[in-house]
Amino acid sequence: MRLDKFLGESTDLSRTDARKVLKSGEITVNGEMVNQGSHVIKEGDVVLWDDEPLALIGLRYIMLNKPAGYECSLKNSAYPSVMMLLDVDKRDRLRTVGRLDVDTTGLILITDDGQWTHRIISPRHQCDKVYVATLAEPLPDNAEAIFQAGILLNGEDKPTLPAVLERIDERTARLTIQEGKYHQVKRMFASLGNLVQALHRERIGSLVLDDSLEPGESRYLTPAEVQELAAGS
Ligand code: URA
């Protein structure tokens, strides 16, 4: 790879700034100053910028404990983006895997690997998403059966896939769904005339939100976690 491309991939420098850094002799390759962007970097070369080693940023897989009041979408909004909570380079490359509403808390995955995202959110892969919902009204006796049978939500032409409702107490339930329709959980409870007052995601597939992460904190997934999720388990 050319050195100018390498700088673009391994730092937050714009092309113009990378050129300036090169021209001012701040980059060494294997101990020699190099100021030509066309210089080819080979595997094993040691590239330093002001004596600090540079390495290519590979694909990243992050779990964040999303606090309320942060937005998953990148469009301008009244709320800050969840990306602001990450202290990482090249933040603009990262996307959330699906979305949580601004008032929803808990597990959100963030990555720059679009194929991996697709495997997790595609309904074909039937990856479980597990939420705990706090409700305004008590659950009806037959709530489990209603969720299991599937619910025809307003504006949809097919009912939701069977969902598993587990009653925690009369106003709290754990719900496992395999889809991610817009406001799906809130709309499912709304169809019973109920209102979700708080919603927290605790699991996606095999991956449980790490309980050592305070709201707003994040960590990289382990390679095993990345693979397990992609395999659909
Ligand atoms: N369903 C919702 O209604 N909101 C979320 O944030 C996630 C699932």
Short mmCIF file of N, CA, C and O in Angstrom, two decimals, residues 64-69 100-108 131-132 198-202 209 215:
data_model
loop_
_atom_site.label_atom_id
_atom_site.label_comp_id
_atom_site.label_asym_id
_atom_site.label_seq_id
_atom_site.Cartn_x
_atom_site.Cartn_y
_atom_site.Cartn_z
N LEU A 64 -21.76 -1.11 23.33
CA LEU A 64 -21.94 0.11 24.14
C LEU A 64 -23.16 -0.09 25.02
O LEU A 64 -24.18 -0.63 24.55
N ASN A 65 -23.05 0.35 26.27
CA ASN A 65 -24.23 0.42 27.13
C ASN A 65 -24.85 1.79 26.90
O ASN A 65 -24.38 2.79 27.45
N LYS A 66 -25.86 1.83 26.03
CA LYS A 66 -26.42 3.11 25.60
C LYS A 66 -27.23 3.75 26.74
O LYS A 66 -28.14 3.12 27.27
N PRO A 67 -26.90 4.99 27.06
CA PRO A 67 -27.75 5.71 28.03
C PRO A 67 -28.94 6.32 27.29
O PRO A 67 -28.90 6.49 26.07
N ALA A 68 -29.98 6.69 28.03
CA ALA A 68 -31.09 7.44 27.42
C ALA A 68 -30.57 8.81 27.01
O ALA A 68 -29.57 9.30 27.54
N GLY A 69 -31.24 9.39 25.98
CA GLY A 69 -30.87 10.76 25.59
C GLY A 69 -29.83 10.81 24.49
O GLY A 69 -29.35 11.90 24.15
N LEU A 100 -31.61 1.86 18.42
CA LEU A 100 -32.47 1.94 19.60
C LEU A 100 -33.04 3.36 19.63
O LEU A 100 -32.37 4.31 19.22
N ASP A 101 -34.26 3.48 20.14
CA ASP A 101 -34.86 4.81 20.26
C ASP A 101 -34.04 5.66 21.22
O ASP A 101 -33.31 5.13 22.07
N VAL A 102 -34.25 6.95 21.14
CA VAL A 102 -33.44 7.86 21.97
C VAL A 102 -33.63 7.57 23.46
O VAL A 102 -32.69 7.70 24.26
N ASP A 103 -34.84 7.13 23.86
CA ASP A 103 -35.08 6.88 25.28
C ASP A 103 -34.81 5.43 25.68
O ASP A 103 -34.96 5.06 26.84
N THR A 104 -34.43 4.58 24.74
CA THR A 104 -34.12 3.17 25.06
C THR A 104 -32.67 3.08 25.53
O THR A 104 -31.80 3.77 25.00
N THR A 105 -32.45 2.21 26.51
CA THR A 105 -31.11 2.04 27.07
C THR A 105 -30.60 0.62 26.75
O THR A 105 -31.36 -0.23 26.31
N GLY A 106 -29.32 0.40 27.02
CA GLY A 106 -28.77 -0.96 26.98
C GLY A 106 -27.90 -1.25 25.78
O GLY A 106 -27.26 -0.36 25.21
N LEU A 107 -27.91 -2.52 25.39
CA LEU A 107 -26.92 -3.05 24.45
C LEU A 107 -27.12 -2.53 23.03
O LEU A 107 -28.15 -2.78 22.40
N ILE A 108 -26.10 -1.83 22.53
CA ILE A 108 -26.08 -1.48 21.11
C ILE A 108 -24.69 -1.85 20.58
O ILE A 108 -23.70 -1.65 21.27
N TYR A 131 -35.37 -7.66 25.29
CA TYR A 131 -35.63 -6.36 25.92
C TYR A 131 -36.34 -6.57 27.25
O TYR A 131 -37.14 -7.51 27.40
N VAL A 132 -36.11 -5.65 28.18
CA VAL A 132 -36.95 -5.59 29.38
C VAL A 132 -37.76 -4.30 29.27
O VAL A 132 -37.19 -3.22 29.11
N ALA A 198 -40.30 2.43 30.05
CA ALA A 198 -38.84 2.32 29.96
C ALA A 198 -38.52 1.05 29.20
O ALA A 198 -39.22 0.03 29.36
N LEU A 199 -37.49 1.12 28.37
CA LEU A 199 -37.12 -0.04 27.56
C LEU A 199 -35.60 -0.19 27.58
O LEU A 199 -34.87 0.79 27.37
N HIS A 200 -35.18 -1.43 27.86
CA HIS A 200 -33.74 -1.69 28.02
C HIS A 200 -33.42 -2.96 27.25
O HIS A 200 -34.10 -3.98 27.44
N ARG A 201 -32.39 -2.92 26.38
CA ARG A 201 -32.00 -4.15 25.67
C ARG A 201 -30.86 -4.80 26.43
O ARG A 201 -29.85 -4.19 26.71
N GLU A 202 -31.06 -6.09 26.73
CA GLU A 202 -30.02 -6.78 27.51
C GLU A 202 -29.26 -7.82 26.72
O GLU A 202 -28.19 -8.25 27.15
N LEU A 209 -25.31 -7.92 27.41
CA LEU A 209 -24.66 -6.66 27.79
C LEU A 209 -23.77 -6.91 29.01
O LEU A 209 -24.22 -7.45 30.02
N PRO A 215 -23.67 2.94 32.09
CA PRO A 215 -24.26 3.64 30.95
C PRO A 215 -23.24 4.61 30.32
O PRO A 215 -22.59 5.36 31.03
#
